[in-house]
Coordinates of C-alpha atoms and ligand atoms in Angstrom, one line a residue:
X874 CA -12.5 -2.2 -68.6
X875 CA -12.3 -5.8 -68.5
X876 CA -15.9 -7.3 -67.5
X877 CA -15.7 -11.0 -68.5
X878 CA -14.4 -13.5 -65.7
X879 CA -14.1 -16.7 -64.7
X880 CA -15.1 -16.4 -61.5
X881 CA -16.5 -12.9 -60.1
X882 CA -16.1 -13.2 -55.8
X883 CA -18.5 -10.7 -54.1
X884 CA -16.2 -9.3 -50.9
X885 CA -12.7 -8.6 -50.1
X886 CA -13.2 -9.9 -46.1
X887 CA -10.6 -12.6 -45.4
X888 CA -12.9 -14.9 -46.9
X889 CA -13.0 -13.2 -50.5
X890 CA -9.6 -12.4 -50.6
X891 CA -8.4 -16.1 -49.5
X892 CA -10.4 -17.1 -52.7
X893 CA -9.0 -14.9 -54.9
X894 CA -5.7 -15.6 -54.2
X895 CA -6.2 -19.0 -54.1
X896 CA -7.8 -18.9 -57.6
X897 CA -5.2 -16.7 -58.9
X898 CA -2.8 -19.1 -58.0
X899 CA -4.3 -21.8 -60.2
X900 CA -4.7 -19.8 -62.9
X901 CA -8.3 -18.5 -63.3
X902 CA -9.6 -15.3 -64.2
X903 CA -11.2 -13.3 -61.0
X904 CA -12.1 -10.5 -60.0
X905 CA -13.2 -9.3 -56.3
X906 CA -16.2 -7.0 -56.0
X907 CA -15.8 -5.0 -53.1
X908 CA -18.4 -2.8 -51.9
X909 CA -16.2 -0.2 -49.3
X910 CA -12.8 1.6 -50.3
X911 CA -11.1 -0.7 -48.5
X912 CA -10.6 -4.5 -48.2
X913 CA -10.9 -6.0 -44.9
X914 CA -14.4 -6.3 -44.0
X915 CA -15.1 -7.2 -40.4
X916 CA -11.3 -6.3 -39.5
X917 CA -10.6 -2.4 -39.4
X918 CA -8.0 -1.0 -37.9
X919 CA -7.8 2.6 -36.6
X920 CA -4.5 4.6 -35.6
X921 CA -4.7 7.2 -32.9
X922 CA -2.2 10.5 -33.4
X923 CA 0.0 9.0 -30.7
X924 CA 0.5 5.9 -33.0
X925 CA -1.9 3.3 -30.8
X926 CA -3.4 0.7 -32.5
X927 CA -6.8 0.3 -32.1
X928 CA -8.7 -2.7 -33.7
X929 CA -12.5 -1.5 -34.1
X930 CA -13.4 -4.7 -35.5
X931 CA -11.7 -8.6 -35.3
X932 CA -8.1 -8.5 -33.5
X933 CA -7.4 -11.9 -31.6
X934 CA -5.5 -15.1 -33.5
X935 CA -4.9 -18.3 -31.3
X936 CA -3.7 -21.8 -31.6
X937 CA -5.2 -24.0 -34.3
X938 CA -6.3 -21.2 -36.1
X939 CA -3.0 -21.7 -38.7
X940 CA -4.5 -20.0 -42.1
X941 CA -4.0 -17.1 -40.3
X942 CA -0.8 -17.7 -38.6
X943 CA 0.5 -19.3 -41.9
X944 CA -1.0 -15.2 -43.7
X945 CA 1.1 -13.6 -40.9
X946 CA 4.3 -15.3 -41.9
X947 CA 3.8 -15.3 -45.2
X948 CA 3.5 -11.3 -45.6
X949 CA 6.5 -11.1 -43.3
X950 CA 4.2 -9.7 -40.5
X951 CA 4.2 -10.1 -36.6
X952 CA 1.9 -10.7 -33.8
X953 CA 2.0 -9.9 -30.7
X954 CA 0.4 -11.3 -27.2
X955 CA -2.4 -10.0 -25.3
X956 CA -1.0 -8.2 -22.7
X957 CA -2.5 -9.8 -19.6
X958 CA -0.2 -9.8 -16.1
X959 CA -1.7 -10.3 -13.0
X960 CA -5.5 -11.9 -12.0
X961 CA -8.7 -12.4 -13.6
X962 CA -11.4 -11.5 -12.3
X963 CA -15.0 -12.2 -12.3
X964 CA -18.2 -10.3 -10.8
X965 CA -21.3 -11.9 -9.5
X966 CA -23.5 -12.3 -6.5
X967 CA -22.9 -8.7 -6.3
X968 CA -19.6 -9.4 -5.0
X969 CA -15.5 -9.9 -6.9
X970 CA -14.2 -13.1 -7.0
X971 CA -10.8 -14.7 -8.8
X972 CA -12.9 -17.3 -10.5
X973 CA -16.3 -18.4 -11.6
X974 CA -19.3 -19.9 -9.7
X975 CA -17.5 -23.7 -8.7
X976 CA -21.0 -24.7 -10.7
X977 CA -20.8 -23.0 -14.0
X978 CA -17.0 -24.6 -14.5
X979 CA -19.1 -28.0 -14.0
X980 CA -21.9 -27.1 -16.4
X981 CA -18.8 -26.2 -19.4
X982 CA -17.3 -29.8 -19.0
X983 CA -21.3 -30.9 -19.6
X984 CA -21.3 -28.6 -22.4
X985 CA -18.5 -29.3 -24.2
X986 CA -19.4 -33.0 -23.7
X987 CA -22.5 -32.0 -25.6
X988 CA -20.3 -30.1 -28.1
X989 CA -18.2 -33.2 -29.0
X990 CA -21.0 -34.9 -30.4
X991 CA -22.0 -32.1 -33.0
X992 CA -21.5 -33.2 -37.0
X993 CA -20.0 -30.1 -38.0
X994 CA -20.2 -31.0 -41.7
X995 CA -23.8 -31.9 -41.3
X996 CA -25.3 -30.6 -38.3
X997 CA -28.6 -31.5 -39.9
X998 CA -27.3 -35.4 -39.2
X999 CA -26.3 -34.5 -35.7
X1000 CA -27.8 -37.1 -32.7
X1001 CA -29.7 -34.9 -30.4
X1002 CA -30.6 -31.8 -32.9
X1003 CA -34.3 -32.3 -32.8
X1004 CA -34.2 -31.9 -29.0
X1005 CA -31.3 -29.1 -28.8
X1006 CA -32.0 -27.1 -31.9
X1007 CA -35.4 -26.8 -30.6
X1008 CA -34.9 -25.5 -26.6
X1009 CA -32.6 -22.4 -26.2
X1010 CA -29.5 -22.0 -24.2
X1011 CA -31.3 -20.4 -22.3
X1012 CA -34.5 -23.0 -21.6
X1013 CA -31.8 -25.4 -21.4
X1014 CA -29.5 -23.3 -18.6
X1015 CA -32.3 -23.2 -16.2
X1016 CA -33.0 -27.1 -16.6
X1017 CA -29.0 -27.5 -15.4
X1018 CA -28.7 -25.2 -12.3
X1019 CA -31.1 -23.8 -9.4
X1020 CA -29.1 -20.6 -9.2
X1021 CA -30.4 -18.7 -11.7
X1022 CA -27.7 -16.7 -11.7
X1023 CA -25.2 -19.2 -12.5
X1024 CA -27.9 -19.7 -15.3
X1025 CA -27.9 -16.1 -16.5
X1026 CA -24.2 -15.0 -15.9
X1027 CA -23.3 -18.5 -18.0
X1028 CA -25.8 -17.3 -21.2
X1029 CA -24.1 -14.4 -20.8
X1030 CA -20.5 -16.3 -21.4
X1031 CA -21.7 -17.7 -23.7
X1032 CA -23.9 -16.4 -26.0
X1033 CA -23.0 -12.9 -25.7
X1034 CA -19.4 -13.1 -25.4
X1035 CA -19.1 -16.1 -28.5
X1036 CA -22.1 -15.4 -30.3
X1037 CA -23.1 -11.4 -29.3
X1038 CA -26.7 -12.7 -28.5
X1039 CA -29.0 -13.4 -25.7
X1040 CA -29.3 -16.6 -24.1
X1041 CA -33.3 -16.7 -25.3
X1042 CA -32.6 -16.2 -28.9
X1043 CA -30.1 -18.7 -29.8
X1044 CA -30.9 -22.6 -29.5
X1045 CA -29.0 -25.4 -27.7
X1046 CA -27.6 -26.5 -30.4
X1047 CA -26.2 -23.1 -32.2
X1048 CA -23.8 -22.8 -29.1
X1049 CA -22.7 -26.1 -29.4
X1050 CA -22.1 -26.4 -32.9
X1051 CA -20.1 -23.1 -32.1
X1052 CA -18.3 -24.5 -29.5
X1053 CA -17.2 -27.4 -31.4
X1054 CA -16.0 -25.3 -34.3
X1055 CA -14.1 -23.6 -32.5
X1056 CA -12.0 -26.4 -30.3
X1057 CA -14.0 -26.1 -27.2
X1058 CA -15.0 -23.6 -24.7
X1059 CA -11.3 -23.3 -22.9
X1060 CA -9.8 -22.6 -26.4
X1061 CA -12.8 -20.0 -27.0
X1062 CA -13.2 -18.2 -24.2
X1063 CA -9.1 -18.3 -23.3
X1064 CA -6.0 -15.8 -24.0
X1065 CA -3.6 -17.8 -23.3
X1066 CA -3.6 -21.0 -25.0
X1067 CA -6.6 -19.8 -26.7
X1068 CA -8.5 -17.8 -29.1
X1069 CA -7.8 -14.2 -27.8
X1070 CA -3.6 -15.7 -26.9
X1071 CA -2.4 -12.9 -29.7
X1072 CA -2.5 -9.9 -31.9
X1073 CA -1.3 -8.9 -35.2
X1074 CA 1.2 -5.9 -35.2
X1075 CA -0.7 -3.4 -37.2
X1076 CA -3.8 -5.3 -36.7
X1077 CA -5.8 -7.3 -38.7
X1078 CA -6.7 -4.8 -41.6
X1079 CA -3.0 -4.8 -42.4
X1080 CA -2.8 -8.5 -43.4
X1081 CA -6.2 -8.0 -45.2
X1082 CA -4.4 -5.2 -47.2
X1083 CA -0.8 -7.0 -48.1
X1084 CA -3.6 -10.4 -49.5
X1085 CA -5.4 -7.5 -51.2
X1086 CA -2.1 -5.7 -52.6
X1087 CA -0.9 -9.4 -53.7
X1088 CA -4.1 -10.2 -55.4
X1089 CA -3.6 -7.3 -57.5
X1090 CA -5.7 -4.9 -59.7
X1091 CA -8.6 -7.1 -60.0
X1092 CA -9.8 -6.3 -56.1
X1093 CA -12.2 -3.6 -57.5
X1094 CA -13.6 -1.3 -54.5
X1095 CA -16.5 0.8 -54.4
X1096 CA -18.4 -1.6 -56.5
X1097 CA -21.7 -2.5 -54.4
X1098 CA -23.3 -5.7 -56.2
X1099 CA -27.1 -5.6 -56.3
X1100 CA -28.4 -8.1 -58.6
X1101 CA -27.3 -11.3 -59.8
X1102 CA -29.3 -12.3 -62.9
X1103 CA -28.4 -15.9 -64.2
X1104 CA -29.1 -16.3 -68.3
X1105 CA -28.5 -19.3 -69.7
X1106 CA -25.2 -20.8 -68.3
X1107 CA -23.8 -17.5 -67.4
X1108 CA -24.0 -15.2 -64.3
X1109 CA -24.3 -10.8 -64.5
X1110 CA -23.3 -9.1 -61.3
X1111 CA -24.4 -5.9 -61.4
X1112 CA -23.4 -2.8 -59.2
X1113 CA -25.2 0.2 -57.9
X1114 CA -22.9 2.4 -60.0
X1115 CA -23.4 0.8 -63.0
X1116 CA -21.0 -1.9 -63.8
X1117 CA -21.4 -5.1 -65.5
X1118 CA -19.4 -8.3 -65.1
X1119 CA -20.3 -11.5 -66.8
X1120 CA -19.2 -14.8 -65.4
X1121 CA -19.2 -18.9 -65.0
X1122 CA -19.3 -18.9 -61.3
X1123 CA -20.1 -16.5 -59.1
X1124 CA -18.1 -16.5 -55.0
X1125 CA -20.6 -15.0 -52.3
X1126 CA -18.4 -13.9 -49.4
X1127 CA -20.1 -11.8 -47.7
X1128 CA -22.8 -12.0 -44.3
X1129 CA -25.4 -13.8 -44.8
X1130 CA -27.7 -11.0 -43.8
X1131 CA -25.9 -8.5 -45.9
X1132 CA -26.9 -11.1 -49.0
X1133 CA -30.2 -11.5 -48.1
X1134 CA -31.2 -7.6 -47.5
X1135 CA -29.4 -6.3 -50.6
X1136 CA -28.6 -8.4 -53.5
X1137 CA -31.3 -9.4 -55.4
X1138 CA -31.0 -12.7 -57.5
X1139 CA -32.4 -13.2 -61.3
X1140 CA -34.6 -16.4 -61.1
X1141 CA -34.6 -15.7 -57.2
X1142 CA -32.6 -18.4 -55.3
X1143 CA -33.9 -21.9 -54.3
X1144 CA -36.5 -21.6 -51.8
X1145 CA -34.4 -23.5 -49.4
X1146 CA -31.2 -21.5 -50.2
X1147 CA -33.5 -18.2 -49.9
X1148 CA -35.2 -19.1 -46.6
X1149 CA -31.9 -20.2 -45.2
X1150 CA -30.3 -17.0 -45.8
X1151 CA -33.5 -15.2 -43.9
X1152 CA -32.3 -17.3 -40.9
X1153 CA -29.1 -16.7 -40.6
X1154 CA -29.2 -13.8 -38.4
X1155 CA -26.8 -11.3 -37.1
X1156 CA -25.0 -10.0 -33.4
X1157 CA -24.7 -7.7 -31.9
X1158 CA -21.7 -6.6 -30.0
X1159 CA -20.4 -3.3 -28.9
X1160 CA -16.4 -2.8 -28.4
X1161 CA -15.5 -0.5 -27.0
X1162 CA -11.8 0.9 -26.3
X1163 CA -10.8 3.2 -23.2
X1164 CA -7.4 4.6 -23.7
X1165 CA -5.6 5.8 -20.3
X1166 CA -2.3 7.5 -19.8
X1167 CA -1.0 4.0 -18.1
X1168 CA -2.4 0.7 -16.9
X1169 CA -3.6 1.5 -13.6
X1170 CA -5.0 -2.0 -13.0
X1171 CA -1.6 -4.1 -13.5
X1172 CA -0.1 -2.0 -10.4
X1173 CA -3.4 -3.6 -7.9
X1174 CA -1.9 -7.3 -9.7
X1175 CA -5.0 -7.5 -12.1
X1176 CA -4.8 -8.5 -15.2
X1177 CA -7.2 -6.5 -16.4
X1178 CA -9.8 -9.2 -17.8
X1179 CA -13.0 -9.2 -16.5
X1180 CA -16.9 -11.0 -16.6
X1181 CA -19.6 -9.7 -15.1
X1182 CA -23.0 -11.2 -14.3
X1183 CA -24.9 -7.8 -14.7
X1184 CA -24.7 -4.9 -16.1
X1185 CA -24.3 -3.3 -19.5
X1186 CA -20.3 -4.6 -20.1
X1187 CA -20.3 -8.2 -20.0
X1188 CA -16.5 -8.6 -20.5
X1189 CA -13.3 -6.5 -20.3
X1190 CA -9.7 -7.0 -21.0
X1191 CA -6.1 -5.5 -21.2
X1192 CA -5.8 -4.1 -24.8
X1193 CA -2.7 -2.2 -24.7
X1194 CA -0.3 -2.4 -27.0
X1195 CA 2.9 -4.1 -27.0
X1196 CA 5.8 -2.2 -25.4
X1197 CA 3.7 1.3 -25.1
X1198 CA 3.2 3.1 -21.7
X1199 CA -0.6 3.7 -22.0
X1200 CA -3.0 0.9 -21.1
X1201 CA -5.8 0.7 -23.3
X1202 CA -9.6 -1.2 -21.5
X1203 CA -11.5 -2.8 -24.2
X1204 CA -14.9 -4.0 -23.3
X1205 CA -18.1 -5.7 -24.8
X1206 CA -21.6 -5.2 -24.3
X1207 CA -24.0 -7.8 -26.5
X1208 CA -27.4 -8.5 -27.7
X1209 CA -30.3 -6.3 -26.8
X1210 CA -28.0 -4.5 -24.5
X1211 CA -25.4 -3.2 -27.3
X1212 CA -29.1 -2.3 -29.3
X1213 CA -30.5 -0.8 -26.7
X1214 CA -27.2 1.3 -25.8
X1215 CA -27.0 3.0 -29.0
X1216 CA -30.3 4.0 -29.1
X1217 CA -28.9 6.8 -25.9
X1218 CA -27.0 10.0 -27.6
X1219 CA -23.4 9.5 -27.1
X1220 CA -22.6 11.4 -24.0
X1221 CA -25.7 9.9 -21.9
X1222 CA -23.5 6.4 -23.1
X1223 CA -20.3 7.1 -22.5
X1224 CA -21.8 8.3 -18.6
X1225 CA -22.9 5.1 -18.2
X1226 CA -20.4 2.9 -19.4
X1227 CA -18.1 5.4 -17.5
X1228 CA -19.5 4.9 -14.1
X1229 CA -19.4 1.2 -14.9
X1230 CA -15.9 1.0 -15.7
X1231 CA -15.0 2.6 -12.4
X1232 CA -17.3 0.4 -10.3
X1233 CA -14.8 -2.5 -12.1
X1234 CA -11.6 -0.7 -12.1
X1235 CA -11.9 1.7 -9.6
X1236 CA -11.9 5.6 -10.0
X1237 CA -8.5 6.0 -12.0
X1238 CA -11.3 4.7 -14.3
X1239 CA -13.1 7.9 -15.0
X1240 CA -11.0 9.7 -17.1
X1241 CA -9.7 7.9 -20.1
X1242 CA -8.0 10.4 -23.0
X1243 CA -9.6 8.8 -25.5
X1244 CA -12.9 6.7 -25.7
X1245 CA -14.3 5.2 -29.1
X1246 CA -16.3 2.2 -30.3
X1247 CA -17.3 1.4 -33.8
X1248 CA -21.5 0.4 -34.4
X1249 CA -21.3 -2.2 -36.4
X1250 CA -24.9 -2.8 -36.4
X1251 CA -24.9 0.2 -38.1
X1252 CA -22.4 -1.1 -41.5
X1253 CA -24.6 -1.6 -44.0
X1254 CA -22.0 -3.9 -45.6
X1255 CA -22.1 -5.5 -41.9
X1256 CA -25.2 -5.2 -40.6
X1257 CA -24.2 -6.6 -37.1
X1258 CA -21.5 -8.5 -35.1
X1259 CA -19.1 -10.7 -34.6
X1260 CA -21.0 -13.3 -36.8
X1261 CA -24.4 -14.5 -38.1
X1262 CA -26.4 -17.1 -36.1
X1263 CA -28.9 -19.8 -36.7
X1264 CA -32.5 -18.8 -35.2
X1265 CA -33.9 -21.7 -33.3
X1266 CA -34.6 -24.5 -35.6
X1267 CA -33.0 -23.2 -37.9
X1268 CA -30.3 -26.1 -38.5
X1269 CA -33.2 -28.8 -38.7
X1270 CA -34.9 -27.0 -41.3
X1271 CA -31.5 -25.6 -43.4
X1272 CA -28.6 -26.8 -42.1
X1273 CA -28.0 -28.8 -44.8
X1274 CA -27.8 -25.6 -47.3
X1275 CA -25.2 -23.5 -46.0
X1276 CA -23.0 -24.6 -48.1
X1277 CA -24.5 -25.6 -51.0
X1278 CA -24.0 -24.5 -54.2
X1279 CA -26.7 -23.2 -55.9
X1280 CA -26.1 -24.1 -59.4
X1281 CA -22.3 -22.3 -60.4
X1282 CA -23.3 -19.5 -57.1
X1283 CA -21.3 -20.6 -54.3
X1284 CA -21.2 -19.5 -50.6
X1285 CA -17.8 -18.6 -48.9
X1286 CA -17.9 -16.5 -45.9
X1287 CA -16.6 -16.9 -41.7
X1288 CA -20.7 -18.6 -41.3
X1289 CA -20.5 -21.0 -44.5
X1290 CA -17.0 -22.9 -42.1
X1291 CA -17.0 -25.9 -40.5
X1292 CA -13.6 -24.6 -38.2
X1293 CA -13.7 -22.0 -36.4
X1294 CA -16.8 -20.7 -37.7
X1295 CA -17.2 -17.1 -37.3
X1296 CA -14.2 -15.8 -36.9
X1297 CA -11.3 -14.5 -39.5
X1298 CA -10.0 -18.5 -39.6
X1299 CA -13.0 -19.8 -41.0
X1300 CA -13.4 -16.8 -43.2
X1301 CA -10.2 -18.0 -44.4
X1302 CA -10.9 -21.5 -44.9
X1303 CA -14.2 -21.1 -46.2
X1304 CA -13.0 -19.2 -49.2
X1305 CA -9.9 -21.5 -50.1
X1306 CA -12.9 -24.6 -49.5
X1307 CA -14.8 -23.0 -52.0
X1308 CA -12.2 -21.7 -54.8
X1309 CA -11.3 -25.6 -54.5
X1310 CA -14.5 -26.5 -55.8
X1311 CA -14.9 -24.5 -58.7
X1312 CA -11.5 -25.9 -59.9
X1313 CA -12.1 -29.0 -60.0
X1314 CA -15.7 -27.8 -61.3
X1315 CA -13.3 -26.2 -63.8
X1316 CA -11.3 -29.6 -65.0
Ligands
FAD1715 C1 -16.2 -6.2 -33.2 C2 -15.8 -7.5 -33.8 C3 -14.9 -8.3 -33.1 C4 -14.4 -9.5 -33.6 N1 -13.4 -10.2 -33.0 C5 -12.8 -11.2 -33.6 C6 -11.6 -11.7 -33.2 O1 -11.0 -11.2 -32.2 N2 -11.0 -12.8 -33.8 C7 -11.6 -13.3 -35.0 O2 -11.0 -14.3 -35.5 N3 -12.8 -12.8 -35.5 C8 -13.3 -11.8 -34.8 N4 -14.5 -11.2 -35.4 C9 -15.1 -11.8 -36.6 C10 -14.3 -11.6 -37.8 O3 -14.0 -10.3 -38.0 C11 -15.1 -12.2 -39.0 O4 -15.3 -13.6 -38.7 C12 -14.3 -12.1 -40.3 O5 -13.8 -10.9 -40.5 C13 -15.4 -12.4 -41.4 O6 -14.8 -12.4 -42.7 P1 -15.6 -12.6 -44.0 O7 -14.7 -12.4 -45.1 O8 -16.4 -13.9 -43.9 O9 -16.7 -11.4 -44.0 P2 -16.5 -9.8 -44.0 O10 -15.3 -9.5 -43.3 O11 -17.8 -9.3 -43.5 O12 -16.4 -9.5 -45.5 C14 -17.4 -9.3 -46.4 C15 -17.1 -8.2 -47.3 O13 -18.1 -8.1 -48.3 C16 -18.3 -6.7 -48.5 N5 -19.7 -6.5 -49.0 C17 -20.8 -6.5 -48.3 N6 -21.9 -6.2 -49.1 C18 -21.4 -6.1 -50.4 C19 -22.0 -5.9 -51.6 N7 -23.3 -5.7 -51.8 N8 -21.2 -5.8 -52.7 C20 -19.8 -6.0 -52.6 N9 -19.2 -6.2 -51.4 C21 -20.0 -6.3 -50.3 C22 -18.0 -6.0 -47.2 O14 -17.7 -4.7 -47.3 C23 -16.9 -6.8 -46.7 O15 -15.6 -6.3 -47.1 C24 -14.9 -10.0 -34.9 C25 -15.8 -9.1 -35.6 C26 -16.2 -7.9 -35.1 C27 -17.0 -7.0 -36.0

């Protein structure tokens, strides 16, 4: 077996793979190290016996995020749009309305205001960070509106739906360094237009598997690095099984989290670099996917999409697939609340979130033929969803680290991008960002 590389990248998620090819194409020697049987990472995709494609992990592309449209074309593969027909609708004051609170529309022009002003290259050098990295959203919600909840059905939006947090763990300034990566909150929070507009036909794990296919025998899976021991101008990686691979540089791309709980680096890393892994910190969303024999909805003129203010499900939308007769529900709870929730056994769970689900869509609701979520909380490759997040302060103290090199160990991954961080785009671009560094290292 050959063990002696170049560069040895630690994940096959969009991020690890985007590197390798990218390396390949210049010429280096790589290998990827990939701990699961299967490349993909954050994206799986599971098929039901009927043929229904369910995404369990990432699904949505949307304008401006071109890596990924520029993968789709280039392995000859399709998307498809979200399937969304009549109105949106949105739940608070205990009541159903075709719109949010006038106010909150207000408060996201004053956010993205705020947004605009972010230094995504170096938050650290950002104008107001010592004030907004230190307050959290949700501190900062209540100093905007009276209504608290405007205040709490906003955090909500916000943090749980972007960031799959709670308003009171995630500072000012995270969201809006979020925000601003990814084009502002109309491009975020939008199907149309925006960052849930389409899907891939066979979902996202099929593009991760034609990059993995075209990388080629190097992608090694089942290979779970553990230690990283640097002796004199050469890196080891190590894997639980056994395995050995000696290298120049070594491509992390893989949650911050995930590095920081189960790899173990020989000298141990930078204090800096160390402490700002510790703070990186992972959501936690659950998706979940309600499959009925039609959709119902679409027949009252509803789209499908909703928000609610309380509750366990924050969010809902139309899921279905393109040109199939069953409508598929797929809804989101976040933070404590997704915790909390699978801490219940399953049936007490799926009662609830039942009985929810008809209080939104009414009693066709009840019965869906199938019903299945994923807990990514639970990965240990994972360790939590959709992304990792700052705790508060945590961009004043580290920001400037992320992506900093730590002697020929470089960090790729969706929370290492300056575009579109946290989501399959900036896993993208953070891994070509870094393979162009170590060739020019290289030169
Ligand atoms: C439920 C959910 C919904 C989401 N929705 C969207 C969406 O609609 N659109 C969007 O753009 N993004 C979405 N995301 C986020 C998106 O999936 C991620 O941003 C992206 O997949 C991250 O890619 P990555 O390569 O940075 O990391 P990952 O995909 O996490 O890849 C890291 C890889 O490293 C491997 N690994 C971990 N530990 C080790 C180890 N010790 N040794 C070797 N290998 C290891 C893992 O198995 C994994 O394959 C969602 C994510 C989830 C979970």
């Amino acid at each position: 077996m050959n063990t002696k590389y170049d560069v040895v990248i630690v994940g096959a998620g969009f991020a690890g793979l985007s590197a390798g090819l990218a390396l390949k194409e210049k010429g280096v020697k790589t290998c990827i190290l990939e701990a699961r049987d299967r490349a993909g990472g954050r994206a799986e995709t599971k098929w039901l016996d009927e043929g229904i494609q369910i995404d369990l992990g990432g699904q949505w592309i949307g304008p401006t995020q071109d890596r990924m449209y520029e993968l789709v074309e280039k392995y000859k593969m399709k998307t498809f749009s979200t399937q969304l027909f009549g109105k949106e609708q949105y739940y608070y004051y205990n009541d159903l309305y075709d719109q949010a609170p006038d106010e909150m529309m207000g408060m996201f022009d004053v956010i993205d205001d705020l947004a605009k002003k972010v230094n995504l290259e170096e938050p650290q050098n950002s104008p107001d960070i010592n004030y907004q990295d230190r307050i959290t959203l949700d501190a900062w919600l209540s100093t905007q509106t009276k209504d608290e909840e405007v205040a709490e059905f906003l955090g909500r939006i916000l943090a749980g739906g972007l960031l799959a947090s709670d308003a009171g763990e995630v500072s000012l300034f995270q969201m809006l360094y979020y925000i601003a990566s990814g084009q502002g909150t109309e491009i975020l929070l939008g199907s149309e237009g925006g960052a849930q507009q389409d899907r891939i036909v066979g979902g996202p794990q099929a593009l991760a598997n034609k990059m993995a296919e075209d990388y080629g025998t190097e992608l090694k899976f089942n290979q779970v690095v553990r230690t990283i021991t640097k002796m004199d101008q050469l890196y080891f990686v190590e894997t639980e099984n056994g395995n050995c691979y000696e290298t120049k540089f070594v491509l992390m791309a893989l949650p911050p989290s995930v590095i920081n709980s189960k790899i173990t680096f020989v000298p141990e890393l930078p204090t800096m670099k160390k402490k700002m892994l510790q703070n990186v910190l992972p959501g936690s969303a659950s998706k979940y996917h309600a499959v009925y024999d039609k959709p119902f909805w679409r027949e009252k003129g509803l789209s499908g999409q909703f928000n609610l203010s309380q509750g366990w499900i924050m969010e809902s939308i139309d899921n279905s697939n393109e040109n199939r007769e069953e409508g598929i529900i797929t809804f989101f709870i976040y933070g404590i609340d997704s915790i909390k929730l699978n801490e219940l056994p399953e049936e007490k769970r799926k009662q609830l979130l039942i009985k929810e689900l008809v209080r939104i869509y009414g009693k066709e609701a009840s019965e869906p033929k199938h019903f299945l979520t994923q807990d990514w909380n639970e990965e240990p490759f994972t360790n939590g969803c959709f992304t990792g997040r700052f705790a508060p302060c945590g961009f004043i103290k580290y920001g400037e680290f992320i992506r900093k090199e730590t002697g020929g160990i470089h960090w790729a991954g969706t929370e290492t991008a300056t575009v579109w961080n946290g989501y399959f785009e900036g896993a993208v671009r953070s891994g070509e960002r870094e393979a162009e560094k170590i060739v020019k290292k290289m030169k």
